[in-house]
mmCIF file with all atom_site columns, C-alpha atoms in Angstrom:
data_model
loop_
_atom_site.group_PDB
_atom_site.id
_atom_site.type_symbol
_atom_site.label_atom_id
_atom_site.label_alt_id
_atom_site.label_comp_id
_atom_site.label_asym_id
_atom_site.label_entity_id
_atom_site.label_seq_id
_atom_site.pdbx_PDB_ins_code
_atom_site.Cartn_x
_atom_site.Cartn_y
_atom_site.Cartn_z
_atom_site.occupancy
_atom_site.B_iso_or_equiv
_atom_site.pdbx_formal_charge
_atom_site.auth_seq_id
_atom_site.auth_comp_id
_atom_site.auth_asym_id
_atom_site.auth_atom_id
_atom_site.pdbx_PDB_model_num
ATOM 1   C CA . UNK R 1 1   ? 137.443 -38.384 62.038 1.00 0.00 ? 319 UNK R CA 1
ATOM 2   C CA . UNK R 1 2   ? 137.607 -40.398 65.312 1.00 0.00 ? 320 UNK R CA 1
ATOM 3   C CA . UNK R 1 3   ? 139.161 -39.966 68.285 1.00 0.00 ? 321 UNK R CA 1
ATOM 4   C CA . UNK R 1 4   ? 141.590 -41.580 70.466 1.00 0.00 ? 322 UNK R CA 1
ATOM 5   C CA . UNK R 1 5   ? 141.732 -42.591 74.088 1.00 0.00 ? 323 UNK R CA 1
ATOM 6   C CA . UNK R 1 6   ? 143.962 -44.406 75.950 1.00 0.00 ? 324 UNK R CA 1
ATOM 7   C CA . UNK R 1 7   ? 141.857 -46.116 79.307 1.00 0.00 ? 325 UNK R CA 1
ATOM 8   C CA . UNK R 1 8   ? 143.052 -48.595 81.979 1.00 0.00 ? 326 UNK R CA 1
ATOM 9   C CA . UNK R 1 9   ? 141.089 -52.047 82.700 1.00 0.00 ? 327 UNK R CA 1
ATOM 10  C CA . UNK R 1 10  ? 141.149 -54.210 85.693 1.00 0.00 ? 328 UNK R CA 1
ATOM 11  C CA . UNK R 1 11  ? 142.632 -52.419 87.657 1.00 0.00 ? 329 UNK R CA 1
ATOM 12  C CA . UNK R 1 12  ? 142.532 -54.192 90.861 1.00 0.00 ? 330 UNK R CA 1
ATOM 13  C CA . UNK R 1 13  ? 142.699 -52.916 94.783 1.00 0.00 ? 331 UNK R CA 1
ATOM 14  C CA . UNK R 1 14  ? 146.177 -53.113 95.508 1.00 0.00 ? 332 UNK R CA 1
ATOM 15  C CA . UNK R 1 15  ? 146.986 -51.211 92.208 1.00 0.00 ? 333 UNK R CA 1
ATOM 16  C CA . UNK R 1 16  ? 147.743 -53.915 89.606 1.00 0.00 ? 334 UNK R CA 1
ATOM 17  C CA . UNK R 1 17  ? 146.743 -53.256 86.422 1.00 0.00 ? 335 UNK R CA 1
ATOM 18  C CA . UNK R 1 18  ? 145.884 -55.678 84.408 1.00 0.00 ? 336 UNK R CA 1
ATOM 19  C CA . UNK R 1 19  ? 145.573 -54.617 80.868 1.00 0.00 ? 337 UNK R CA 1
ATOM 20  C CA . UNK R 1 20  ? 145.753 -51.507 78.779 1.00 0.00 ? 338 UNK R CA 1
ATOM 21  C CA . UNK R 1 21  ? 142.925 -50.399 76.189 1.00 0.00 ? 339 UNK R CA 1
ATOM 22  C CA . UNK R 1 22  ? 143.289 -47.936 73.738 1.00 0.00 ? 340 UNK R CA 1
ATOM 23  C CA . UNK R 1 23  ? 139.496 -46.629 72.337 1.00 0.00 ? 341 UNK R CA 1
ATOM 24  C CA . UNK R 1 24  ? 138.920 -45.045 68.948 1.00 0.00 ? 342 UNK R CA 1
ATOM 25  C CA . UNK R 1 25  ? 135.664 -43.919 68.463 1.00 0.00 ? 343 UNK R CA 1
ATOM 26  C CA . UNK R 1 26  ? 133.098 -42.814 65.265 1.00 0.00 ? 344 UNK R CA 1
ATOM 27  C CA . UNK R 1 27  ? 131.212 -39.333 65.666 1.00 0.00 ? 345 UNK R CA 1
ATOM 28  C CA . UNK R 1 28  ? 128.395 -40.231 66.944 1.00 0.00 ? 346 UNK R CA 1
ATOM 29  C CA . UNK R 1 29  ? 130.457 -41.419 70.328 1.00 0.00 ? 347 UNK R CA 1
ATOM 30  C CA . UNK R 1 30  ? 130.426 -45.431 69.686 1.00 0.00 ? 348 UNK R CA 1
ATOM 31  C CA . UNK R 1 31  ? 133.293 -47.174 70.143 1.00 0.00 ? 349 UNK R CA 1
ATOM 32  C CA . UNK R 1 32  ? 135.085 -47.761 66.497 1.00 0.00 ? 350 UNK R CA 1
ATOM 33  C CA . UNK R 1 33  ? 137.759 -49.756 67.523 1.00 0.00 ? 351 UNK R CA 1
ATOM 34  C CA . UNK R 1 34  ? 139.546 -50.915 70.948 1.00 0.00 ? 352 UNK R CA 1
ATOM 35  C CA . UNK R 1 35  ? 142.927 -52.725 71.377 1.00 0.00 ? 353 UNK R CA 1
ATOM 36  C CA . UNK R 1 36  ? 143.926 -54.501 74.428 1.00 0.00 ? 354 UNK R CA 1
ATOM 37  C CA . UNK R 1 37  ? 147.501 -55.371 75.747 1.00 0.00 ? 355 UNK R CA 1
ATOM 38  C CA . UNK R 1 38  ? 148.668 -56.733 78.293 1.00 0.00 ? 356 UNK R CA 1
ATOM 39  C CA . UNK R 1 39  ? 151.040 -55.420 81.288 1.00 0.00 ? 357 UNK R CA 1
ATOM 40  C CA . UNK R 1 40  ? 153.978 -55.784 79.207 1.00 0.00 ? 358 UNK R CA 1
ATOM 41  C CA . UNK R 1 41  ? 152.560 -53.956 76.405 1.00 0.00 ? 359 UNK R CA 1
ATOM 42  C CA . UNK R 1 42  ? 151.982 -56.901 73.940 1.00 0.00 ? 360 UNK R CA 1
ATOM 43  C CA . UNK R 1 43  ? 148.391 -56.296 71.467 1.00 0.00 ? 361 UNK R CA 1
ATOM 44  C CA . UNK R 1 44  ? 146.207 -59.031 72.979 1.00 0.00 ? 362 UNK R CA 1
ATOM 45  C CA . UNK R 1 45  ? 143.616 -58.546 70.716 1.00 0.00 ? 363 UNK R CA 1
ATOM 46  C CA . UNK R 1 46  ? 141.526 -55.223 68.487 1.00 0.00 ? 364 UNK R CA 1
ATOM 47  C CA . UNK R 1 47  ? 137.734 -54.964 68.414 1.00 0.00 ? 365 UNK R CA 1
ATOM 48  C CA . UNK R 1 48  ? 135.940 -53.629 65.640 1.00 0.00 ? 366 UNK R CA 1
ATOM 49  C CA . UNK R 1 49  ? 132.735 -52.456 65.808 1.00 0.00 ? 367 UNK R CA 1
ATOM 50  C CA . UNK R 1 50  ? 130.045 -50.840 63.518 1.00 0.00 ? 368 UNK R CA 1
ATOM 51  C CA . UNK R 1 51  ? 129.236 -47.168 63.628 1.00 0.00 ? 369 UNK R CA 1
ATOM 52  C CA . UNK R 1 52  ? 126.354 -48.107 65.938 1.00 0.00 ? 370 UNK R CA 1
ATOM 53  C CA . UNK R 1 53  ? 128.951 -49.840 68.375 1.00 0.00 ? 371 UNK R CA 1
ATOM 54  C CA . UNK R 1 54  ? 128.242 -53.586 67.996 1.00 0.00 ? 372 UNK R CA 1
ATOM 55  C CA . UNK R 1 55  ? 131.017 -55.254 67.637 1.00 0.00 ? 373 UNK R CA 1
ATOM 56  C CA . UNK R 1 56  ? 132.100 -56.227 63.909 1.00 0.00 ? 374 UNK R CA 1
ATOM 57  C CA . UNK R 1 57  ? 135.027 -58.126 64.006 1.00 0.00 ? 375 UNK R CA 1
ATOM 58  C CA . UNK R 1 58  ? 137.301 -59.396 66.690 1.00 0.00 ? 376 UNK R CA 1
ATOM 59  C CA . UNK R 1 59  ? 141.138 -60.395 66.252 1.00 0.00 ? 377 UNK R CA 1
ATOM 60  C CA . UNK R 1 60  ? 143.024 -62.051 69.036 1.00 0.00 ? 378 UNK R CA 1
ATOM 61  C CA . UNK R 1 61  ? 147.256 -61.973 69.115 1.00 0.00 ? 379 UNK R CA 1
ATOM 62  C CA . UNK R 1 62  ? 149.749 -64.156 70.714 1.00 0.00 ? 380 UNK R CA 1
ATOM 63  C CA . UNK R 1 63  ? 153.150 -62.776 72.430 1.00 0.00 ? 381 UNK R CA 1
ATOM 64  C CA . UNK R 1 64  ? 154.990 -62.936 69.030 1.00 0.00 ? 382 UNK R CA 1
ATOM 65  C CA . UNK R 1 65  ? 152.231 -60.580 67.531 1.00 0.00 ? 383 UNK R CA 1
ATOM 66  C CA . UNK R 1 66  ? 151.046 -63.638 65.490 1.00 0.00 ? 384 UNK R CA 1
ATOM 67  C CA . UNK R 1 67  ? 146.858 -63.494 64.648 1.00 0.00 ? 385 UNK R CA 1
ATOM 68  C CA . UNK R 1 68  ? 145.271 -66.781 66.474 1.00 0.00 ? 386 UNK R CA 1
ATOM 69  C CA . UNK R 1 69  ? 141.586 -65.980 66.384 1.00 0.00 ? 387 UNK R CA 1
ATOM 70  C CA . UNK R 1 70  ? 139.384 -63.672 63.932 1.00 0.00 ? 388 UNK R CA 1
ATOM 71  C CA . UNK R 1 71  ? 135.740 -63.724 63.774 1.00 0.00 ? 389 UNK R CA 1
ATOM 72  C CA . UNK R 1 72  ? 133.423 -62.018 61.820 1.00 0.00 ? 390 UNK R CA 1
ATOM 73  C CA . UNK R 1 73  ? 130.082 -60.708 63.332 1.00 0.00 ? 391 UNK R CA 1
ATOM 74  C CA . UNK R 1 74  ? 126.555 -59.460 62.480 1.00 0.00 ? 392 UNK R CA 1
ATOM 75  C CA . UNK R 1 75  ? 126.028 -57.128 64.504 1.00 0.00 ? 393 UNK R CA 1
ATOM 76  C CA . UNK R 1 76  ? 123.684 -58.459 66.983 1.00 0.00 ? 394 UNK R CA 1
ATOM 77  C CA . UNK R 1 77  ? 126.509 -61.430 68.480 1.00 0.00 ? 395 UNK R CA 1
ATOM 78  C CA . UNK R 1 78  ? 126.039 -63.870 66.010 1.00 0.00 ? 396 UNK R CA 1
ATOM 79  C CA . UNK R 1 79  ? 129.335 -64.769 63.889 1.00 0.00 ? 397 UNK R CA 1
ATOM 80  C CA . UNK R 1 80  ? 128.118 -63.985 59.650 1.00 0.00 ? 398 UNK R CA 1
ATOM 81  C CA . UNK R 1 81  ? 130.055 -65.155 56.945 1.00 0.00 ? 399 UNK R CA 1
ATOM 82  C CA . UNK R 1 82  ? 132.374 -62.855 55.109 1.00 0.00 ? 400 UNK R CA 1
ATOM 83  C CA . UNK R 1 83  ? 133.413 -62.173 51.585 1.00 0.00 ? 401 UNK R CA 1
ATOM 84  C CA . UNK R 1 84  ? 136.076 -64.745 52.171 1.00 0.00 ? 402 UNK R CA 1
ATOM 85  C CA . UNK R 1 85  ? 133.447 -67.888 52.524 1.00 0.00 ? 403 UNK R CA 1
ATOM 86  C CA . UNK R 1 86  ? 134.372 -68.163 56.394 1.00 0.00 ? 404 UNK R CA 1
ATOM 87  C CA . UNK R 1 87  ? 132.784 -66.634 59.729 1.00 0.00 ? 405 UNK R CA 1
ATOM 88  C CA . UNK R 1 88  ? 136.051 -67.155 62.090 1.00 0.00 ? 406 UNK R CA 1
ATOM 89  C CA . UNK R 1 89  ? 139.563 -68.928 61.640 1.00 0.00 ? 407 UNK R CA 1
ATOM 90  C CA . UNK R 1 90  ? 141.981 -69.835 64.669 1.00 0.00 ? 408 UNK R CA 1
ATOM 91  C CA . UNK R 1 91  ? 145.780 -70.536 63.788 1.00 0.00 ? 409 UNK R CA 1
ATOM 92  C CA . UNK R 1 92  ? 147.885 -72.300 65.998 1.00 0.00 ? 410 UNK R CA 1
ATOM 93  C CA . UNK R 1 93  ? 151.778 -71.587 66.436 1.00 0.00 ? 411 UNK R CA 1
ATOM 94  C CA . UNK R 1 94  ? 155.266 -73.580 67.680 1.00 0.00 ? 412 UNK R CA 1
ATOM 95  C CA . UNK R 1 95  ? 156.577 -70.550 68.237 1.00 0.00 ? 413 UNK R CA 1
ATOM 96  C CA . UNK R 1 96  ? 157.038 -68.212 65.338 1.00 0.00 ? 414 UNK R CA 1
ATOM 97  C CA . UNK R 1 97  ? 156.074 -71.152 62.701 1.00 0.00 ? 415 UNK R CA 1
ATOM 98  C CA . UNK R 1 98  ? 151.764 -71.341 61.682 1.00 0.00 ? 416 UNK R CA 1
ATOM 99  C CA . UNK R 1 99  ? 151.303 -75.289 62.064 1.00 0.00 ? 417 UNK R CA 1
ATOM 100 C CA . UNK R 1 100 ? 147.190 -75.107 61.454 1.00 0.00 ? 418 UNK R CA 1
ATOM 101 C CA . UNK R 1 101 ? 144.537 -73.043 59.650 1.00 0.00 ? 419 UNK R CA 1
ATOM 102 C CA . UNK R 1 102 ? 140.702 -73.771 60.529 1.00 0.00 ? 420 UNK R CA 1
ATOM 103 C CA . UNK R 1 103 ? 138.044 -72.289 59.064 1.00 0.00 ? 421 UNK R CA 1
ATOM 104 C CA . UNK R 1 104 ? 134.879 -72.177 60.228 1.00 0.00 ? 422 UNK R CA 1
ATOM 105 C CA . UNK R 1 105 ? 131.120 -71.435 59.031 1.00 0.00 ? 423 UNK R CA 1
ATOM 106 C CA . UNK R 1 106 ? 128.340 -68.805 60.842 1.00 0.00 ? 424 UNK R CA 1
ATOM 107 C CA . UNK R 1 107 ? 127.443 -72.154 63.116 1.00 0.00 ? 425 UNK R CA 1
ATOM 108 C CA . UNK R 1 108 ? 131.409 -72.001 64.255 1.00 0.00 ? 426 UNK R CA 1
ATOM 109 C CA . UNK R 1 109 ? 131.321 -75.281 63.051 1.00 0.00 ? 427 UNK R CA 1
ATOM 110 C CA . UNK R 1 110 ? 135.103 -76.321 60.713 1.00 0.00 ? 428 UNK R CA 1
ATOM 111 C CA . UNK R 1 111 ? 134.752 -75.807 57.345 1.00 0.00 ? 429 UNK R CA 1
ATOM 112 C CA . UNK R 1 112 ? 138.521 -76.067 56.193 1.00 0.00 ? 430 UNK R CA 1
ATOM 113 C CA . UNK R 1 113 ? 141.690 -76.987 58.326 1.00 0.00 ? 431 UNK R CA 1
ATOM 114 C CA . UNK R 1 114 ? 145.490 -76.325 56.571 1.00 0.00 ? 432 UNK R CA 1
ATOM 115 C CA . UNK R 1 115 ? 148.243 -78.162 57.691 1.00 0.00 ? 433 UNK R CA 1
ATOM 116 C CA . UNK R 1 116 ? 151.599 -76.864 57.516 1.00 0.00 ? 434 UNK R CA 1
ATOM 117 C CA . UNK R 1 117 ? 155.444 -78.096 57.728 1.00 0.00 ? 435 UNK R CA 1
ATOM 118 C CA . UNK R 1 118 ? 158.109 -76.727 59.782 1.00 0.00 ? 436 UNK R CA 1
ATOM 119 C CA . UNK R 1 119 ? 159.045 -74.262 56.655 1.00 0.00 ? 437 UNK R CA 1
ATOM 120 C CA . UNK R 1 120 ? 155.809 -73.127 56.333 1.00 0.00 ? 438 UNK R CA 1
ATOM 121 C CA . UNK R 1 121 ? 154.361 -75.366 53.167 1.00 0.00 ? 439 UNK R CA 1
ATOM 122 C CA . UNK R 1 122 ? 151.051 -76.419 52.994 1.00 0.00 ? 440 UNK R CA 1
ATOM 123 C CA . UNK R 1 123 ? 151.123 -80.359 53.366 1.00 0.00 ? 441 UNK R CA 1
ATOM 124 C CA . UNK R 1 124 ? 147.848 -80.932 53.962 1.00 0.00 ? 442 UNK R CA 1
ATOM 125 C CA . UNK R 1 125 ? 144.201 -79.451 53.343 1.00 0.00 ? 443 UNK R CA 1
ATOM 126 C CA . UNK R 1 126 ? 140.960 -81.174 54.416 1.00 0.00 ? 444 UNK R CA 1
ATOM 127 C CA . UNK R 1 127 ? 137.762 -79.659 53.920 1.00 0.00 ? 445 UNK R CA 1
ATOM 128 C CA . UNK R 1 128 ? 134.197 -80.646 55.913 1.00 0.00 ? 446 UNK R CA 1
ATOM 129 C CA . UNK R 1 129 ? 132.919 -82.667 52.893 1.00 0.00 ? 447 UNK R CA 1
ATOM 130 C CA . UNK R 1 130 ? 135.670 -84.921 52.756 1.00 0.00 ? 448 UNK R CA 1
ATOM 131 C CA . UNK R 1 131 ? 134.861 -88.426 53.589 1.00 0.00 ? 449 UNK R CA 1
ATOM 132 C CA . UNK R 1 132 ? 138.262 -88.587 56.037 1.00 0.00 ? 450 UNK R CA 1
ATOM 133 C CA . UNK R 1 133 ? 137.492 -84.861 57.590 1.00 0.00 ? 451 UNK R CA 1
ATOM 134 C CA . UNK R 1 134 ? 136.459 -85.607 61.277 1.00 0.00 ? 452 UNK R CA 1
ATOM 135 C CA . UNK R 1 135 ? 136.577 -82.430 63.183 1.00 0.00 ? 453 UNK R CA 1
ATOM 136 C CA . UNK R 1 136 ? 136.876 -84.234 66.487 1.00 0.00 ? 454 UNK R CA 1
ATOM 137 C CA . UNK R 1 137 ? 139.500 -86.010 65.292 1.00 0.00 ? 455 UNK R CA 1
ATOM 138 C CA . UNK R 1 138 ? 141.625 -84.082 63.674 1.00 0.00 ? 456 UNK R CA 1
ATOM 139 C CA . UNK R 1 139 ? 140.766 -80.862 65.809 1.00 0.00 ? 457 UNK R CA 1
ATOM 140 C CA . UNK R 1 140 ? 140.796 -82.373 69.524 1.00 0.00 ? 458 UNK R CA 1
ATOM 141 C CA . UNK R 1 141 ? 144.529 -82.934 69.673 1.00 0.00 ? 459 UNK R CA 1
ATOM 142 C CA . UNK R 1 142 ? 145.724 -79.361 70.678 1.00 0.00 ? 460 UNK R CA 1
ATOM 143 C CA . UNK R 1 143 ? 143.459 -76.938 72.666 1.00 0.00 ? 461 UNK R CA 1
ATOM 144 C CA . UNK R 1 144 ? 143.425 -73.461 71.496 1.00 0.00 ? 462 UNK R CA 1
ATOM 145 C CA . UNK R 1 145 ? 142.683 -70.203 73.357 1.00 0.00 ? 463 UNK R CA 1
ATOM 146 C CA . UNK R 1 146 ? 140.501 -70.305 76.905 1.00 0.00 ? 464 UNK R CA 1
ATOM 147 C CA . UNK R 1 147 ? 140.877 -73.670 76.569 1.00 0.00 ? 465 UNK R CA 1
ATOM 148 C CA . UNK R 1 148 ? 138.195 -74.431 73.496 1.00 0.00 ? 466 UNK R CA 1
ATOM 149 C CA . UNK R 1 149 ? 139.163 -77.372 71.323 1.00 0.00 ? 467 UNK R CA 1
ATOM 150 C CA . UNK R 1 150 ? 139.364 -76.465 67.511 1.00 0.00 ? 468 UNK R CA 1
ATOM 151 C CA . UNK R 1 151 ? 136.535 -78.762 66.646 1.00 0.00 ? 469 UNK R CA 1
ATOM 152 C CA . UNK R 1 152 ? 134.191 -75.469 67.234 1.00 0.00 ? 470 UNK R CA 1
ATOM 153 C CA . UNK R 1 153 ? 133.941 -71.747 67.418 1.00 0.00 ? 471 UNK R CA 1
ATOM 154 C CA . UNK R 1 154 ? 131.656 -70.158 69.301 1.00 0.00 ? 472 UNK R CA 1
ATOM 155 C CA . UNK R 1 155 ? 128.981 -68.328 67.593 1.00 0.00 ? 473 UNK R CA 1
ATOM 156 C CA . UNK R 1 156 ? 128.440 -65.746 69.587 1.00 0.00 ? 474 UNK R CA 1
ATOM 157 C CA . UNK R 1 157 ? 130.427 -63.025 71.016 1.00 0.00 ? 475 UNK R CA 1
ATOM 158 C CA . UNK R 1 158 ? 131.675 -63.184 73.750 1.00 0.00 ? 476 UNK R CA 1
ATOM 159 C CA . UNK R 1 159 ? 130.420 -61.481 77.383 1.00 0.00 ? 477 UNK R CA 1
ATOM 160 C CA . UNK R 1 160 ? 133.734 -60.003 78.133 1.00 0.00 ? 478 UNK R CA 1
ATOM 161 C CA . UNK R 1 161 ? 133.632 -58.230 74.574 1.00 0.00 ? 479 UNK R CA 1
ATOM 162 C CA . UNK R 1 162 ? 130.553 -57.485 75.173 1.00 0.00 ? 480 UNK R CA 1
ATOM 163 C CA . UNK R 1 163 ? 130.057 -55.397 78.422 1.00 0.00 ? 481 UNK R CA 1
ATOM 164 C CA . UNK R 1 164 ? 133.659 -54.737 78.280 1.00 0.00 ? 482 UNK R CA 1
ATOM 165 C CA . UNK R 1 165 ? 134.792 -52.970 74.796 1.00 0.00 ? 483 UNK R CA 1
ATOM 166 C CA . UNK R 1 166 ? 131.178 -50.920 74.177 1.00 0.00 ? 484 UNK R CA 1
ATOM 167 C CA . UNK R 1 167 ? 131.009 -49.764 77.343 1.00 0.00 ? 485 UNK R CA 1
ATOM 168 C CA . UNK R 1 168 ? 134.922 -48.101 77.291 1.00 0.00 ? 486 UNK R CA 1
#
């Protein structure tokens, strides 16, 4: 049984707030899962964390609900490989339509990127030990979230997971 709370983040001096965080937490106290949104209620992203309260598994949103970002982690801020073969994946949107899948290892370096067509068919696959598959290439022409080309994932978590979601 966990329980629920419902907190405000960032709020600022003149009264602004900017983002929402609801807390579920294990018996012990830890933090079992947050979710952030935004002012206008959309889910930015949900935090996952073990039963001691480092953080598990982070998934990151975009404002059509659509999962850009998950990453897997160890439990001491390094990204671990799941049952799945892959540590993290990004996927990048037009709109409501996926147009790429990377995959990418415990290093956050690309394992796999999936191409797909306007109707949502796979038309392409290229995996790391291809002879043509050149992350920097084929990565560095769209940027992805805070600005990080696709060509790598950072291994770690991040600092604003960090200090922000354990500590609710």
């Amino acid at each position: 049984f966990y329980a629920l709370f419902l907190g405000l983040s960032s709020a600022h001096a003149d009264g602004e707030v900017k983002s929402l965080k609801k807390f579920q937490f294990w018996d012990t106290g830890k933090v079992r899962q947050c979710d952030v949104y935004d002012v206008n209620g959309y889910l930015k992203a949900k935090v996952y964390c073990y039963s001691d309260g480092a953080i598990e598994k982070i998934e990151r949103f975009n404002m059509l609900d659509k999962k850009t970002e998950e990453a897997l982690y160890d439990g001491h801020g390094k990204l671990k490989t799941g049952i799945d073969g892959w540590a993290a994946k990004r996927w990048l949107y037009s709109g409501p339509t996926l147009l790429y899948e990377i995959a990418y290892d415990e290093t956050g370096k690309p394992m796999e990127m999936k191409m797909y067509s306007e109707s949502g068919r796979l038309i392409a696959r290229r995996y790391r030990d291809d002879v043509n598959f050149n992350p920097y290439e084929q990565a560095s022409m769209f940027m992805l979230l805070g600005g990080q080309s696709a060509a790598f994932y950072d291994p770690t978590v991040r600092k604003e997971y960090e200090s922000d979601i354990i500590e609710p």
